[in-house]
C-alpha positions as a Python dict, from the first residue, in 0.01 Angstrom:
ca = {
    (1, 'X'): (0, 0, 0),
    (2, 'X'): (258, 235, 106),
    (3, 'X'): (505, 172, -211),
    (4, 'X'): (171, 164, -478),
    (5, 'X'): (125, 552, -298),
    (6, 'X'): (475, 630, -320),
    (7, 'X'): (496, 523, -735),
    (8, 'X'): (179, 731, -785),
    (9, 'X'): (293, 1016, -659),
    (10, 'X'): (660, 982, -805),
    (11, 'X'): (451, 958, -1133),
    (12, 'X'): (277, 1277, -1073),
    (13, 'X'): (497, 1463, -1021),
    (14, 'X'): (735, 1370, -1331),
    (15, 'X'): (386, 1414, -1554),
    (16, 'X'): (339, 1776, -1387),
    (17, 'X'): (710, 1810, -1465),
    (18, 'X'): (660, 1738, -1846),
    (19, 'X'): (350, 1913, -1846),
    (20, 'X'): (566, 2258, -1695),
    (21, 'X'): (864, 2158, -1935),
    (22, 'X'): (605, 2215, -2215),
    (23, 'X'): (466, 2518, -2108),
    (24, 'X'): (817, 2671, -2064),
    (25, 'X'): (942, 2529, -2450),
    (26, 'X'): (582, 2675, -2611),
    (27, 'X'): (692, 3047, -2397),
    (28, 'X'): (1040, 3037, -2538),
    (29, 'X'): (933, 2961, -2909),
    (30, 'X'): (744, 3137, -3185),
    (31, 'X'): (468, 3367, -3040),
    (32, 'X'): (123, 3270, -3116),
    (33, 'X'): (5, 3341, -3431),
    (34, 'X'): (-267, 3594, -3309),
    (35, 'X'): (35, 3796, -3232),
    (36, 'X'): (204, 3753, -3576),
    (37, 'X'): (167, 4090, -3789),
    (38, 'X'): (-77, 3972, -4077),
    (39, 'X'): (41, 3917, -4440),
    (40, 'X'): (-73, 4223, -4651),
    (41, 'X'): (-323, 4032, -4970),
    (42, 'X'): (-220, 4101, -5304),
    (43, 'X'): (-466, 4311, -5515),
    (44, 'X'): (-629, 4148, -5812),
    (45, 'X'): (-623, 4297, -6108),
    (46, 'X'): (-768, 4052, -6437),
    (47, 'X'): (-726, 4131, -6814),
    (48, 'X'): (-967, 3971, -7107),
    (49, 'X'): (-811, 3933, -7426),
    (50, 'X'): (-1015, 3852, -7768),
    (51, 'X'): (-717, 3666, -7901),
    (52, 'X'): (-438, 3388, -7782),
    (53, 'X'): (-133, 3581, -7615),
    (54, 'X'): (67, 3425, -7886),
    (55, 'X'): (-87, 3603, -8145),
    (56, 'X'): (200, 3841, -8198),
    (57, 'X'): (-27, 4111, -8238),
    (58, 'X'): (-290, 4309, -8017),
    (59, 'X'): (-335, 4048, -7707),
    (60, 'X'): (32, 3944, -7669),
    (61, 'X'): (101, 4364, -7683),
    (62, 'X'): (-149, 4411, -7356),
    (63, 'X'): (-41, 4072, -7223),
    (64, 'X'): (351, 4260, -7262),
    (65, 'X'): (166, 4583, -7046),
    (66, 'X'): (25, 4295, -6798),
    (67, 'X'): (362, 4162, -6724),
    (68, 'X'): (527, 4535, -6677),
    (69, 'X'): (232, 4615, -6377),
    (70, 'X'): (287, 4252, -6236),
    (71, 'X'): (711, 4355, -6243),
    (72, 'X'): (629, 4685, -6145),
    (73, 'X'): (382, 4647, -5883),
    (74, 'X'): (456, 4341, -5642),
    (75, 'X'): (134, 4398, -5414),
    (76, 'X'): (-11, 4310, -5754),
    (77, 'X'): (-123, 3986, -5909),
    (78, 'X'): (-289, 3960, -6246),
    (79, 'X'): (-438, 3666, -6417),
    (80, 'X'): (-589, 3688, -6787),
    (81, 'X'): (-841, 3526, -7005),
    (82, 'X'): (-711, 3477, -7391),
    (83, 'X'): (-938, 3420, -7703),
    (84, 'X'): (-1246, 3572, -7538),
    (85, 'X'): (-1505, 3628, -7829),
    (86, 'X'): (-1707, 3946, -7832),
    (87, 'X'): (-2032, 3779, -7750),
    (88, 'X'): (-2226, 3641, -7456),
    (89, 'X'): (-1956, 3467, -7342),
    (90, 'X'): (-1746, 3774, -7290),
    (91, 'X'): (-2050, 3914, -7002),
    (92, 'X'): (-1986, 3489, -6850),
    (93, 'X'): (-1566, 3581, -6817),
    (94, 'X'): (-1617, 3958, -6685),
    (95, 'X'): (-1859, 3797, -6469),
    (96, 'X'): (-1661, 3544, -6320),
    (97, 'X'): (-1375, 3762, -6260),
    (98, 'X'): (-1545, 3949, -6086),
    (99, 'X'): (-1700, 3683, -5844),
    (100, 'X'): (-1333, 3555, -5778),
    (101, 'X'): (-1206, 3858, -5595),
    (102, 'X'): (-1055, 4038, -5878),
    (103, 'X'): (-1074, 4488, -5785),
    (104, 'X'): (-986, 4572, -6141),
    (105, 'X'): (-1030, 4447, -6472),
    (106, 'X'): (-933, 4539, -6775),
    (107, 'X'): (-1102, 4435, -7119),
    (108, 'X'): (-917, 4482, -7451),
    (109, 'X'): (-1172, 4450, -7708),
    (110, 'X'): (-1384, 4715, -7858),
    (111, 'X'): (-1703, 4457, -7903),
    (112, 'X'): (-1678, 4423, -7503),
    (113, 'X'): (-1809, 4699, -7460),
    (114, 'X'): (-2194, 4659, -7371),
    (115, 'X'): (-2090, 4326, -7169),
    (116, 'X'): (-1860, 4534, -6944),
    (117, 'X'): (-2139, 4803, -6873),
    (118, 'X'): (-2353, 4513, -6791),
    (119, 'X'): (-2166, 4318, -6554),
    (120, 'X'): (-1991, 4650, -6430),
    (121, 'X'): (-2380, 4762, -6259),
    (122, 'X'): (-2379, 4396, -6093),
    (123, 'X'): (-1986, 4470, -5951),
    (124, 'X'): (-1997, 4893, -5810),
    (125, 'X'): (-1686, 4760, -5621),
    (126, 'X'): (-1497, 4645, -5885),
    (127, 'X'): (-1332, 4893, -6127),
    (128, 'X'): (-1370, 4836, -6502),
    (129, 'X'): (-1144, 4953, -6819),
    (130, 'X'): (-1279, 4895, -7147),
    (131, 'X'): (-1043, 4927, -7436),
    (132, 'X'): (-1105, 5139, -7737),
    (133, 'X'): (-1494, 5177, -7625),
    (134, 'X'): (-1657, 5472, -7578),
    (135, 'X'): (-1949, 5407, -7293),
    (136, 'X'): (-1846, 5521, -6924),
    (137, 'X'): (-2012, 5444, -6603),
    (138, 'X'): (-1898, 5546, -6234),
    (139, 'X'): (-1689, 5244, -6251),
    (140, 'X'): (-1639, 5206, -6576),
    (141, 'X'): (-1336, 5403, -6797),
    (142, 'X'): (-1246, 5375, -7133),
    (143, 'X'): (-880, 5399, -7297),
    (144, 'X'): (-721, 5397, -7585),
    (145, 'X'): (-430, 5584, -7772),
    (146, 'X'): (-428, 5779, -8080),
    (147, 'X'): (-266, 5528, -8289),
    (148, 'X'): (-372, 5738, -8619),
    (149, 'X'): (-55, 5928, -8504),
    (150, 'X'): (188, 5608, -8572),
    (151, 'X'): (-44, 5506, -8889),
    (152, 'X'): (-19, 5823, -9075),
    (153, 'X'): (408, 5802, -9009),
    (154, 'X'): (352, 5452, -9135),
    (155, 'X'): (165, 5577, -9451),
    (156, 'X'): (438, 5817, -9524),
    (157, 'X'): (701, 5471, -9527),
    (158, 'X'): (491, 5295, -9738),
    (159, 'X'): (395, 5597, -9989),
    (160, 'X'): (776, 5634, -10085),
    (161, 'X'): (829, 5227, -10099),
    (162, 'X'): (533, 5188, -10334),
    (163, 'X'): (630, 5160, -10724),
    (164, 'X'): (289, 5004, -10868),
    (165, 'X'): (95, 5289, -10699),
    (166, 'X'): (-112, 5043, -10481),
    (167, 'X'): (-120, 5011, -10155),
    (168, 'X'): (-347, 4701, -9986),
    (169, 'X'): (-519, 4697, -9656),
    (170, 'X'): (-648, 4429, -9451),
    (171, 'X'): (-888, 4532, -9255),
    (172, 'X'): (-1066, 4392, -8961),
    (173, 'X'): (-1400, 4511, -8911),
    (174, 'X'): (-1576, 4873, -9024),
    (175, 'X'): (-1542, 5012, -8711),
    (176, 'X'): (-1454, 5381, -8656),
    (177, 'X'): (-1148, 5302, -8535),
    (178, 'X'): (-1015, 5091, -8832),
    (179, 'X'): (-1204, 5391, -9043),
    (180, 'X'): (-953, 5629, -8870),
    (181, 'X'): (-656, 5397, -8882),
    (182, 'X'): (-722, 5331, -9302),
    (183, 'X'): (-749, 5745, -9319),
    (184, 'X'): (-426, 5870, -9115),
    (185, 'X'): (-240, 5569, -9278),
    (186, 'X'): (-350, 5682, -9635),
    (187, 'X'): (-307, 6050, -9535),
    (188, 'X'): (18, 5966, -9455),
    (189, 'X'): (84, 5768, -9825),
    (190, 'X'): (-65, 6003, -10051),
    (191, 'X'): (154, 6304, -9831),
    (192, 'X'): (451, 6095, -9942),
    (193, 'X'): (356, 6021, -10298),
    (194, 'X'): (3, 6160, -10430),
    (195, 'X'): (-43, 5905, -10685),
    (196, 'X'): (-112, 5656, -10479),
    (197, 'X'): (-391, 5464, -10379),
    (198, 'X'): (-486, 5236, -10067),
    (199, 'X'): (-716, 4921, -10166),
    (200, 'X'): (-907, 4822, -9910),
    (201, 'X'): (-1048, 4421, -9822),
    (202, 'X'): (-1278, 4381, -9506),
    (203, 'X'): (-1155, 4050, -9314),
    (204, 'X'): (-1473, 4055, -9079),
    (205, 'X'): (-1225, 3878, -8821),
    (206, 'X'): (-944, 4010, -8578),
    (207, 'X'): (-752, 3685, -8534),
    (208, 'X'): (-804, 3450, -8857),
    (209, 'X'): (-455, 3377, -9013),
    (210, 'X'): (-559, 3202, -9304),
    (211, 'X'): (-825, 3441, -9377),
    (212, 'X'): (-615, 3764, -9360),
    (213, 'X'): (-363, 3596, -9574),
    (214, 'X'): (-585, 3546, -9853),
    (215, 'X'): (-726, 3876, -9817),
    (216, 'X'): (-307, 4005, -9855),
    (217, 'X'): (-317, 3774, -10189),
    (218, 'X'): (-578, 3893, -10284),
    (219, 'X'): (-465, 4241, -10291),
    (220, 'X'): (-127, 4103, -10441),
    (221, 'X'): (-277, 3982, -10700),
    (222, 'X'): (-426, 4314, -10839),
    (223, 'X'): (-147, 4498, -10832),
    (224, 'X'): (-44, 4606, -10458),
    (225, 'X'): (319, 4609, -10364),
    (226, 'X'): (300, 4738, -10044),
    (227, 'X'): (43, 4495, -9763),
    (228, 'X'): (-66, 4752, -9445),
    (229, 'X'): (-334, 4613, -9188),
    (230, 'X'): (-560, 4627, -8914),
    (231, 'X'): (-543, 4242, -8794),
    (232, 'X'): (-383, 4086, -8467),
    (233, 'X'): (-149, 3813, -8696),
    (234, 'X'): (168, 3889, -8938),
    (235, 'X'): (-28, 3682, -9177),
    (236, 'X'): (-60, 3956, -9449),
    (237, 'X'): (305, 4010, -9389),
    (238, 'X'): (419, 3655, -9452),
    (239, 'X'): (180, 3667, -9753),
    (240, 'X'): (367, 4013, -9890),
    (241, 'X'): (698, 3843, -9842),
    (242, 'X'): (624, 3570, -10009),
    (243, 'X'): (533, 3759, -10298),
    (244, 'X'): (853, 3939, -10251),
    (245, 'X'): (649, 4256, -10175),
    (246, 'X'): (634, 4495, -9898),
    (247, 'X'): (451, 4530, -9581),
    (248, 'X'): (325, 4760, -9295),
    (249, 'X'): (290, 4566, -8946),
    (250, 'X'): (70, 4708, -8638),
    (251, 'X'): (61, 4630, -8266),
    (252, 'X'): (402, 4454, -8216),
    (253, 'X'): (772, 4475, -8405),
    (254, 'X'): (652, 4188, -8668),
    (255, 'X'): (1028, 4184, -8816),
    (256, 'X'): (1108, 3837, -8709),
    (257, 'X'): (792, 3712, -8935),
    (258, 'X'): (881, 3893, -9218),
    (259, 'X'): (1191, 4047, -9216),
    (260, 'X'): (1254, 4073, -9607),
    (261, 'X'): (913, 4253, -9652),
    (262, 'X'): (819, 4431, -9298),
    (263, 'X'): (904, 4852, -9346),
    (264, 'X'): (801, 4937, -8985),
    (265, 'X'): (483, 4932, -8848),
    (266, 'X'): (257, 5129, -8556),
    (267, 'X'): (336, 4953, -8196),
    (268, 'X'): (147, 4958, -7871),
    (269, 'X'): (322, 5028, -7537),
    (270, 'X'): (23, 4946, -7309),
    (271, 'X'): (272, 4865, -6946),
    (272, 'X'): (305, 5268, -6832),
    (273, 'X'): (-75, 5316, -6869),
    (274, 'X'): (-139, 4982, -6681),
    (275, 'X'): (99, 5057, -6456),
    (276, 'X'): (-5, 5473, -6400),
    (277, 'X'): (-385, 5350, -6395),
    (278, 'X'): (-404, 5075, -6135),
    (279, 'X'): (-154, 5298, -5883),
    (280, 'X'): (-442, 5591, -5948),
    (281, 'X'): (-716, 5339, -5824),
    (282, 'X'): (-524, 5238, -5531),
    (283, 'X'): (-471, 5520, -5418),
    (284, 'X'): (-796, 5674, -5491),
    (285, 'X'): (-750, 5931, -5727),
    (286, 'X'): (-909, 5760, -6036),
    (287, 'X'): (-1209, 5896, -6177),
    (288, 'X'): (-1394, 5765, -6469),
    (289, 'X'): (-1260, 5917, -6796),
    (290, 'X'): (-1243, 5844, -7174),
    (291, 'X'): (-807, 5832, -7209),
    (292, 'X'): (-728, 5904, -7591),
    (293, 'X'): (-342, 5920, -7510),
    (294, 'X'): (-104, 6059, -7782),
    (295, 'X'): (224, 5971, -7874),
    (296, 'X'): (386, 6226, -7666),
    (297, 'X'): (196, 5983, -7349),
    (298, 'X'): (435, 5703, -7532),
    (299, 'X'): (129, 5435, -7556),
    (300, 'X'): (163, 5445, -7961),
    (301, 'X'): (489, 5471, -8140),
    (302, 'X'): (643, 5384, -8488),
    (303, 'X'): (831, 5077, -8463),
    (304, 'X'): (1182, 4997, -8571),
    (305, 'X'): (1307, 5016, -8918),
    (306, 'X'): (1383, 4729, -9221),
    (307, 'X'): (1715, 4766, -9399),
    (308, 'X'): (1518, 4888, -9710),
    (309, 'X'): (1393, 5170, -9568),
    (310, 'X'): (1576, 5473, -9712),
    (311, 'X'): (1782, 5765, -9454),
    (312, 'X'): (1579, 6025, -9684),
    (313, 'X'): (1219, 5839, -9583),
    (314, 'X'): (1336, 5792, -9243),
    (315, 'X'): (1442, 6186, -9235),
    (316, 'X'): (1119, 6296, -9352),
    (317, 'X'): (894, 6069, -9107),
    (318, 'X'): (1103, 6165, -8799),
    (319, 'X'): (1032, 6542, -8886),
    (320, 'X'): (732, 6520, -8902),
    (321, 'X'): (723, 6276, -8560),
    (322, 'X'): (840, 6546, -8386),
    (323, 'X'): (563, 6864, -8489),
    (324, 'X'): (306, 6568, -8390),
    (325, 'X'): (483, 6518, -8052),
    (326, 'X'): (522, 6856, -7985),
    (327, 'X'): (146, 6922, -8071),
    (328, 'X'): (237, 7136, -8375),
    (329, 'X'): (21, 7019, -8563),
    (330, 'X'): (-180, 6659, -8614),
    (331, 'X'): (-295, 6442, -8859),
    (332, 'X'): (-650, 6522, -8943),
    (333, 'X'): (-550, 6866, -9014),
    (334, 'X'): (-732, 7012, -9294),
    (335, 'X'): (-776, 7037, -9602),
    (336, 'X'): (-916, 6715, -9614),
    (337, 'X'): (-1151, 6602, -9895),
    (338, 'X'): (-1348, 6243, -9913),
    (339, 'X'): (-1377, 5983, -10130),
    (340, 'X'): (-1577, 6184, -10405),
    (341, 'X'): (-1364, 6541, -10360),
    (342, 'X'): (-1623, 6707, -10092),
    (343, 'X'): (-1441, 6882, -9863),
    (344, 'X'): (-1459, 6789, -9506),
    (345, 'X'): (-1202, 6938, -9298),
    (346, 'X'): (-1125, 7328, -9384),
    (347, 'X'): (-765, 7439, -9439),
    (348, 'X'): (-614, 7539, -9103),
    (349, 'X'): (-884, 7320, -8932),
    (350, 'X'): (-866, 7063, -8697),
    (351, 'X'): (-1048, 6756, -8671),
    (352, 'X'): (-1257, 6728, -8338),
    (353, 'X'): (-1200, 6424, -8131),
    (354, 'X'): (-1570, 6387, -8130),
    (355, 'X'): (-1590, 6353, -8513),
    (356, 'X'): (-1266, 6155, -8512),
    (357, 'X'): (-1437, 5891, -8290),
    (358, 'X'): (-1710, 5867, -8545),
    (359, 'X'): (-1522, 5811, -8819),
    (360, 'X'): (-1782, 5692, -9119),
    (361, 'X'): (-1643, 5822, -9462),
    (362, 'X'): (-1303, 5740, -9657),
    (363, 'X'): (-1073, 6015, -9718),
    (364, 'X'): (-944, 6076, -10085),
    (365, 'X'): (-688, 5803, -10213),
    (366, 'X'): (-897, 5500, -10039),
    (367, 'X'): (-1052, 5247, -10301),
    (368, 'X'): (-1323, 5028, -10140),
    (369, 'X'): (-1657, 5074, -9912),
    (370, 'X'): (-1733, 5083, -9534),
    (371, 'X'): (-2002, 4779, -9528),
    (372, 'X'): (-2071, 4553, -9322),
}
């Protein structure tokens, strides 16, 4: 009796000693985790592109601007949708994004437009960019940049390359804005040479390789030896240099696809926007706004140079680079006529943005119809 009483209490007392030991060890480590500072959430911030990221063209330029915020801004973290079309579908993504946490989305497609109003009045919390569009909302901006400013430079390149006189365009859809970019561009052409003419095929697509390459034969084949566009693939380029032609590229340096035919082309530079518009939300100072950003803002530029490209072209176009950076003067500057000699824009005038946005009519020099 008297040894059992002895072991249980030699037991106790070694258990209360583990039981102290323990206590002591869990004082001297880590503190609890209540105590821990808490780990600041990264903001989310979602782009919607209408084309694969590998198109080369318009969706891999904003997917370039994507990567700049994420590098720029590490409190950031961005995710993307590619090959969105600009349907129903497009209202399902924005949508979604918006469910999953995501403060600020951006989408890159002018036929987004009415889907990103929509889902924007379901989401007040959620701030909304819409691309090229024109329709605002308290949480809902548009931007865009005045990439008629890089076409018409573009159209002054391919005006002094051009020895048939024809110039061919593949264009996407008859939208204003690929209106305005087929007008500055042949502007630009018929500045550098004023016998020239800019042929015109609608595409209906933005990213259809095949399609836009047989829309580049096409103009080939009557005569064009210069290819320009308003597509998101160097198809038409690939198509000129087969042909042993020449070609205009848009949204990205296309010289790697082509570089026997490419002259230059108009590039995006979406990152400093991205990067200058998500810091303004943050820290509270955005307000809705339509952004039509010139090349003095750096979001458009002429890209770099093919070795066929003469000193005496590339004289001329910086020249005048520099009057449009400087805002001495722009491109729809009058006199302007349109297709059937009416005048438009007076001498001396300038083109309102308003009227620039609308863009319905071909200037003189452009062979072909707006129709759907």
């Amino acid at each position: 009796m008297i040894r059992q009483g002895k072991r249980n209490t030699g037991l106790l007392v070694m258990v209360t000693l583990l039981v102290l030991a323990i206590l002591i060890a869990g004082c001297g480590g880590q503190k609890p985790a209540e105590n821990q500072p808490a780990k600041a959430e990264k903001v989310k911030v979602a782009f919607v592109y209408v084309g694969p990221v590998g198109d080369a063209g318009w969706s891999y330029a904003h997917d370039q601007g994507r990567k700049q915020l994420e590098k720029e801004m590490p409190n950031i973290e961005t995710t993307y949708v590619e090959a969105v079309p600009e349907g129903a579908d497009a209202e399902r993504v924005l949508t979604e994004l918006a469910m999953k946490g995501n403060k600020i989305i951006f989408a890159t497609s002018f036929g987004y437009m009415d889907y990103v109003q929509k889902v924007a009045q379901k989401f007040p919390d959620v701030t909304f960019l819409h691309c090229s569009g024109f329709k605002t909302a308290n949480n809902v901006g548009t931007y865009f940049g005045r990439m008629y400013q890089a076409r018409y430079l573009s159209g002054l390149a391919a005006g002094k390359q051009t020895k048939s006189n024809t110039i061919g365009y593949v264009a996407a859809f008859p939208i204003p804005e690929v209106v305005r970019g087929i007008n500055a561009f042949t502007l630009g052409v018929q500045a550098a040479n004023p016998d020239a003419k800019v042929k015109v095929v609608w595409t209906n697509t933005w990213y259809n390789p095949a399609t836009e390459k047989d829309a580049a034969k096409s103009l080939l084949d009557t005569g064009a030896d210069v290819i320009a566009m308003h597509q998101d693939t160097p198809a038409p380029m690939q198509a000129a240099e087969e042909k042993g032609k020449f070609a205009v590229s848009y949204n990205t340096d296309m010289r790697n696809f082509a570089p026997k035919a490419i002259l230059t082309g108009p590039v995006w530079n979406w990152g400093p926007y991205y990067v200058k518009t998500v810091k303004s939300i943050l820290d509270k100072s955005w307000k809705s706004e339509q952004y039509w950003g010139p090349m003095s803002d750096n979001i458009v530029d002429l890209g770099p140079y093919g070795p066929m490209v003469a000193e005496d072209t590339k004289t001329m176009i910086a020249k005048k680079k520099e009057e449009i950076i400087k805002g001495q003067w722009d491109v729809f500057t009058g006199p302007i006529k349109d297709q059937q000699g009416n005048i438009k824009v007076q001498t001396g005038q300038k083109m309102a943005d308003k009227d620039m946005l609308e863009f319905n009519w071909f200037v003189q020099g452009v062979e072909g119809t707006i129709s759907k």
